[in-house]
N, CA and C of each residue as an Amber inpcrd file, in Angstrom:
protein
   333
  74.3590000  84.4590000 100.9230000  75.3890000  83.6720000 100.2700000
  75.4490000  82.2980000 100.9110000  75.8040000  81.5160000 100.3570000
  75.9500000  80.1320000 100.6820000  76.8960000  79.2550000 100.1140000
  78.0920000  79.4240000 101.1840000  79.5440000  79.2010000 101.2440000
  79.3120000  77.4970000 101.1220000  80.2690000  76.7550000 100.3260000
  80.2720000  75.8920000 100.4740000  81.7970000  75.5380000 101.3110000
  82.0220000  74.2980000 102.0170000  82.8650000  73.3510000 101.9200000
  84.4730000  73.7660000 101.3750000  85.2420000  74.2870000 101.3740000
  86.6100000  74.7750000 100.6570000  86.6760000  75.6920000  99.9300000
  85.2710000  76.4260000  99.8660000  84.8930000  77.4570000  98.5480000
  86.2410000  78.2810000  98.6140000  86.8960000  79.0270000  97.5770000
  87.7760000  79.4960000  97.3450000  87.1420000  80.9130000  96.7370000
  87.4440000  81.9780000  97.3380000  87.0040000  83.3970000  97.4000000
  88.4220000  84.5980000  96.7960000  88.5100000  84.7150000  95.9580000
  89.2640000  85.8630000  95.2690000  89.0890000  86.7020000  95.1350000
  89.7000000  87.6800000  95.9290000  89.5040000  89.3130000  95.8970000
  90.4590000  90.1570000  94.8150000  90.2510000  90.8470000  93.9850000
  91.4060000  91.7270000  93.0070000  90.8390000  93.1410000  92.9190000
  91.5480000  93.8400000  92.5290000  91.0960000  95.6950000  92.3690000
  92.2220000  96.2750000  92.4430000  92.2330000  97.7170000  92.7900000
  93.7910000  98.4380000  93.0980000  94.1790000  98.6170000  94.4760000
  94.4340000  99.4490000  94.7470000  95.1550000  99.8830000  96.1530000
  94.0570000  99.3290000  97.3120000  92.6750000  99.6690000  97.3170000
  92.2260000  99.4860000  98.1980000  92.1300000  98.2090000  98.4040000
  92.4020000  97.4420000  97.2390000  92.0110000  95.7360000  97.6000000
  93.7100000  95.3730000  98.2050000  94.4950000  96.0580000  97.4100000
  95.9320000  95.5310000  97.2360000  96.5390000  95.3370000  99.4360000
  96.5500000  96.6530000  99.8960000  96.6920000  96.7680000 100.9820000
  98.3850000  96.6000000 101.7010000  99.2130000  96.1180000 101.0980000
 100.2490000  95.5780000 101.0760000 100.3650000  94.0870000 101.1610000
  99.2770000  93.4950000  99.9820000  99.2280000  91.4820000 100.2750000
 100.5280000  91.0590000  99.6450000 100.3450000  89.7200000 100.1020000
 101.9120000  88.5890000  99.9390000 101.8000000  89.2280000  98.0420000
 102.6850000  88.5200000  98.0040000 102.8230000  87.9950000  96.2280000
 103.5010000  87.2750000  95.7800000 103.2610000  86.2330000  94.9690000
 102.1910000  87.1590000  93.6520000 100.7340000  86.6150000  93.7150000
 100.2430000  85.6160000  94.9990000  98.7750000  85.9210000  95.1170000
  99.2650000  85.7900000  96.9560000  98.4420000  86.6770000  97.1220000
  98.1160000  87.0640000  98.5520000  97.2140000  86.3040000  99.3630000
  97.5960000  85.5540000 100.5470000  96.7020000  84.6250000 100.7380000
  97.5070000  84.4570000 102.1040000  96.7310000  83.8010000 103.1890000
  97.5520000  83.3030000 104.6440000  97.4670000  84.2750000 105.4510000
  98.5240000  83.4470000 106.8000000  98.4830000  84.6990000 107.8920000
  99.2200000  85.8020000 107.8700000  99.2210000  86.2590000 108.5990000
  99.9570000  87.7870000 108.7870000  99.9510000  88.9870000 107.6950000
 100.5450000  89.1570000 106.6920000 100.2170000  89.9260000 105.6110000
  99.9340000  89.5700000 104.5670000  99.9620000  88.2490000 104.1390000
  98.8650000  87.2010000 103.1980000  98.1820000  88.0150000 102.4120000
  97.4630000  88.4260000 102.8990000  96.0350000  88.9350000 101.8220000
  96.0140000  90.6410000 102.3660000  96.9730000  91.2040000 102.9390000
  96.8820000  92.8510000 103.4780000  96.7630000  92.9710000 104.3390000
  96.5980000  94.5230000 104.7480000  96.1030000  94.7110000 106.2490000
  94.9750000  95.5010000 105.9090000  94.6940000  95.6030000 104.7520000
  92.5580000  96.2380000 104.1470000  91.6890000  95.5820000 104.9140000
  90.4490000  95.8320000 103.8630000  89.5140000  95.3670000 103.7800000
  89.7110000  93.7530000 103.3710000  90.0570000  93.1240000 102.4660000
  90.4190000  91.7070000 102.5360000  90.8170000  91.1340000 103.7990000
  91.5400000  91.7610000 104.5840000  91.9690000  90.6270000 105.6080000
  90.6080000  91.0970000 106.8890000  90.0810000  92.0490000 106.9050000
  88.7930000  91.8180000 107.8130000  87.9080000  90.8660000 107.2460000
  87.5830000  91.0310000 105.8710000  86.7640000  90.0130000 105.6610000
  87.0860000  88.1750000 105.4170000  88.6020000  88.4410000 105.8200000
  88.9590000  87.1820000 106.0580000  88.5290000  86.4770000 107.3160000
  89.4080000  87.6310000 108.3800000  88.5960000  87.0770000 109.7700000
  87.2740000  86.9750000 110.0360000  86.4420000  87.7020000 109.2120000
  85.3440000  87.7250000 109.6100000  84.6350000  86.2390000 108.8720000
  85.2550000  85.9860000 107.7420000  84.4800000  84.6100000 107.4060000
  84.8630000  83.4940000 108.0160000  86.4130000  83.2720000 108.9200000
  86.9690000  82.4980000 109.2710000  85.8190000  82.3020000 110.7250000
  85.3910000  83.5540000 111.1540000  85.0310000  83.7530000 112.9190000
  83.8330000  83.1030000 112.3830000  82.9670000  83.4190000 111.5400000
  81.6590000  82.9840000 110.9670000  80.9960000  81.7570000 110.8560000
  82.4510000  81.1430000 109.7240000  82.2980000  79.8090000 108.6700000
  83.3500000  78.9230000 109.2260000  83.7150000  78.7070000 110.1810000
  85.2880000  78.0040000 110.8590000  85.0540000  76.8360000 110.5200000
  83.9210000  76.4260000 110.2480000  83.7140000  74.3820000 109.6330000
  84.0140000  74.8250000 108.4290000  84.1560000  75.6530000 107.2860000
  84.2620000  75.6740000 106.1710000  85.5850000  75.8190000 105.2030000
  86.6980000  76.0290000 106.2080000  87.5460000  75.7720000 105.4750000
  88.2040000  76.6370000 104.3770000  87.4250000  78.2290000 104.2870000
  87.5310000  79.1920000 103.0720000  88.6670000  79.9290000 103.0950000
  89.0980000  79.0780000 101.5970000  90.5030000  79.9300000 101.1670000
  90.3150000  81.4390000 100.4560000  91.0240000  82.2550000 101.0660000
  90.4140000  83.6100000 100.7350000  91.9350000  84.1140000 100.1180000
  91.9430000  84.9740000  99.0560000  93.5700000  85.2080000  98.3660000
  92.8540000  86.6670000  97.6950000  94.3230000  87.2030000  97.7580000
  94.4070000  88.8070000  97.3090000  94.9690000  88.6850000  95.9300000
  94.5130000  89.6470000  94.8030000  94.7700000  89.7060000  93.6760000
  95.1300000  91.6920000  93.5190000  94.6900000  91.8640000  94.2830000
  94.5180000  93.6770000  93.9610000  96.2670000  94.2130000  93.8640000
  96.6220000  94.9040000  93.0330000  97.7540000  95.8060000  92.6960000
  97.4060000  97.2810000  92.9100000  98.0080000  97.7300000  93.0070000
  98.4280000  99.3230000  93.6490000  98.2730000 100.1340000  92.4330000
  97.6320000 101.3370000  92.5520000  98.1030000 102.1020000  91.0910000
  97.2250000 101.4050000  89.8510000  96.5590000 100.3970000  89.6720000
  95.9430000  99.6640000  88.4720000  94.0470000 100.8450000  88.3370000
  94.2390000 100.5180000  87.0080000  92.6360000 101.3780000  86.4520000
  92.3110000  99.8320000  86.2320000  90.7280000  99.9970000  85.6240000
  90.1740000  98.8310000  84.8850000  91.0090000  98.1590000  83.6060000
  91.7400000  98.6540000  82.6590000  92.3550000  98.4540000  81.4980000
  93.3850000  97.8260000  82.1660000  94.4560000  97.8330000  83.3070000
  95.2200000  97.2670000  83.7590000  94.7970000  96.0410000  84.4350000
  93.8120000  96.4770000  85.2140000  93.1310000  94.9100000  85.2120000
  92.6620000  94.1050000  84.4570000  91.9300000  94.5820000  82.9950000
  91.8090000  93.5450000  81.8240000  92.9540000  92.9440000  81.5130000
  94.0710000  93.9090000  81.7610000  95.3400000  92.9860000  81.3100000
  95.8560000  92.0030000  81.9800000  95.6370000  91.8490000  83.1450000
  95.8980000  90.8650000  84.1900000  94.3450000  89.9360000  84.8580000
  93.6340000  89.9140000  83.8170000  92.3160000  89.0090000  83.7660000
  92.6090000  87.4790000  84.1460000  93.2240000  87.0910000  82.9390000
  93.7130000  85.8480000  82.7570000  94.9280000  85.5520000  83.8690000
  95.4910000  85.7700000  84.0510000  96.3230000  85.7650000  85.1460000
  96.2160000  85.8190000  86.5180000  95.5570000  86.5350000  86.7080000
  95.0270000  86.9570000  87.8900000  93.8030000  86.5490000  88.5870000
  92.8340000  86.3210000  88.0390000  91.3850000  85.9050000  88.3410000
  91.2040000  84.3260000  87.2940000  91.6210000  84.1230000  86.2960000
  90.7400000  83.3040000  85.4910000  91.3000000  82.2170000  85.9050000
  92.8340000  82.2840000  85.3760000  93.7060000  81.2060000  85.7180000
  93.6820000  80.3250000  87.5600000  93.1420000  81.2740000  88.1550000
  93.3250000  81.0790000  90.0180000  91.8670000  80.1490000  90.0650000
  90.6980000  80.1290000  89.3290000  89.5090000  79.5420000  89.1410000
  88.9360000  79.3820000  91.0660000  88.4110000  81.0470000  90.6760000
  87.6890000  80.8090000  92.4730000  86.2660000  80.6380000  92.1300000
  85.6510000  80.3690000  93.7290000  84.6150000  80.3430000  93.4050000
  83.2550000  81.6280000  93.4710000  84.5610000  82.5850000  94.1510000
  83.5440000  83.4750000  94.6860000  84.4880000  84.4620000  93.9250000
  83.9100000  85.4840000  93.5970000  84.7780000  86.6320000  92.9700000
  84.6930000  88.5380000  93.8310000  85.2540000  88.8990000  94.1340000
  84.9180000  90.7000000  94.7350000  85.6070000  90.9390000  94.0250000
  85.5600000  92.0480000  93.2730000  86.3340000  93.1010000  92.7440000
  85.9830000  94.7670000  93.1550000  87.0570000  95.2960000  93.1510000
  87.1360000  96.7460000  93.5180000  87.9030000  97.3120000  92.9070000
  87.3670000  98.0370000  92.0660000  88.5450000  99.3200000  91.3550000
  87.8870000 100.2760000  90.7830000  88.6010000 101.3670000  90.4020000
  87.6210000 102.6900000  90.1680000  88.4440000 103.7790000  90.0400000
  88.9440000 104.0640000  91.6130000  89.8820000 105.3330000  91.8260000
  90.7500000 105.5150000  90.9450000  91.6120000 104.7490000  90.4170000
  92.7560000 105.2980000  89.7170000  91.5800000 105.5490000  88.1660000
  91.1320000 105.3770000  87.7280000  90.7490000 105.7850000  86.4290000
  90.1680000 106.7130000  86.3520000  89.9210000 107.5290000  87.5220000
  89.5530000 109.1470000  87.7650000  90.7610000 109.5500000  88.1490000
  91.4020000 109.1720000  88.6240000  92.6760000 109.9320000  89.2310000
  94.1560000 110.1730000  88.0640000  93.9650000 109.0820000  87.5340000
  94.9070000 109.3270000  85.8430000  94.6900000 110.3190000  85.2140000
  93.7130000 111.3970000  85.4330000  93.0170000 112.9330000  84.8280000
  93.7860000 113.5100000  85.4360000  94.0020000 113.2580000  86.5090000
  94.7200000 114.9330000  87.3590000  96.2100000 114.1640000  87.4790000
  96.4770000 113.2230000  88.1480000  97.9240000 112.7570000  88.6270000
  98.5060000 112.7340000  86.9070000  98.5310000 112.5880000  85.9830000
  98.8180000 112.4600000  84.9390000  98.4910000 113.0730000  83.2290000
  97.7080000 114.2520000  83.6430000  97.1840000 114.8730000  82.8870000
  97.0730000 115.1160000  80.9090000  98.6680000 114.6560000  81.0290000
  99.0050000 114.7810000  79.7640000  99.1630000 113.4280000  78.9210000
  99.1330000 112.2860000  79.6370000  99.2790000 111.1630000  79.2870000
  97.6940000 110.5680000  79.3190000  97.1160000 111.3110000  78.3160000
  95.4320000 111.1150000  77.9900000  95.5590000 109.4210000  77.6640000
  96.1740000 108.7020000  76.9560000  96.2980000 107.5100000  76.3760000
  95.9300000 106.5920000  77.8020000  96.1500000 107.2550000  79.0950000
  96.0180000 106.2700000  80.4160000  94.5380000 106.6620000  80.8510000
  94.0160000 107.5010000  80.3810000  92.8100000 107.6860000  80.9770000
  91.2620000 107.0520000  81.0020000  90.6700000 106.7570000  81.8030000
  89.2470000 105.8770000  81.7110000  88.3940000 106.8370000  81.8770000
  87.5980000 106.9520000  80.6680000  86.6040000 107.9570000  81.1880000
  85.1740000 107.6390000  81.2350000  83.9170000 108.0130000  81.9000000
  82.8880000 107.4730000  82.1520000  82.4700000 106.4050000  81.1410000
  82.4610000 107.7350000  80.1040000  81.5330000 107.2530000  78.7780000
  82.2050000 105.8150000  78.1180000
């Protein structure tokens, strides 16, 4: 990868991205961007890239499948215009089968 100069890096997904970040975008010290995986890879680009200046911000919500994140596309990722994008999500759209069984209308399934 080849970080530029102020590059601006946006992380979004569910719980595992979410972590407990600021809101309504997660970003800065202390619980800014979580206590996950986002905020290691914060320090770790800060310890890395320290001439570079990289703004790193949390987008991830708790509890969200993929369909909840399409709904918060524009909002969340498009509108913030980063330059780098991670996304993580998955778990809950297997887990809406069992935690919720009867409410098929929430479910993501492979196919």
């Amino acid at each position: 990868m080849r970080f530029q100069d102020n590059d601006f890096l946006l992380f979004t997904g569910d719980s595992v991205t979410d972590a407990g970040r600021g809101r309504p975008v997660g970003e800065g010290l202390g619980e800014g961007v979580g206590t996950g995986y986002v905020r290691a890879v914060d320090t770790l680009m800060n310890a890395f890239f320290p001439d570079l200046r990289l703004r790193i911000s949390n987008t991830g919500t708790s509890g969200n499948t993929v369909r909840d994140l399409a709904e918060r596309w524009q909002s969340d990722v498009l509108d913030l215009k980063p330059d780098w994008l991670s996304v993580c999500i998955g778990i809950n759209d297997v887990w809406r089968q069992y935690d919720m069984p009867n409410v098929t209308h929430r479910h993501v399934y492979p196919e």
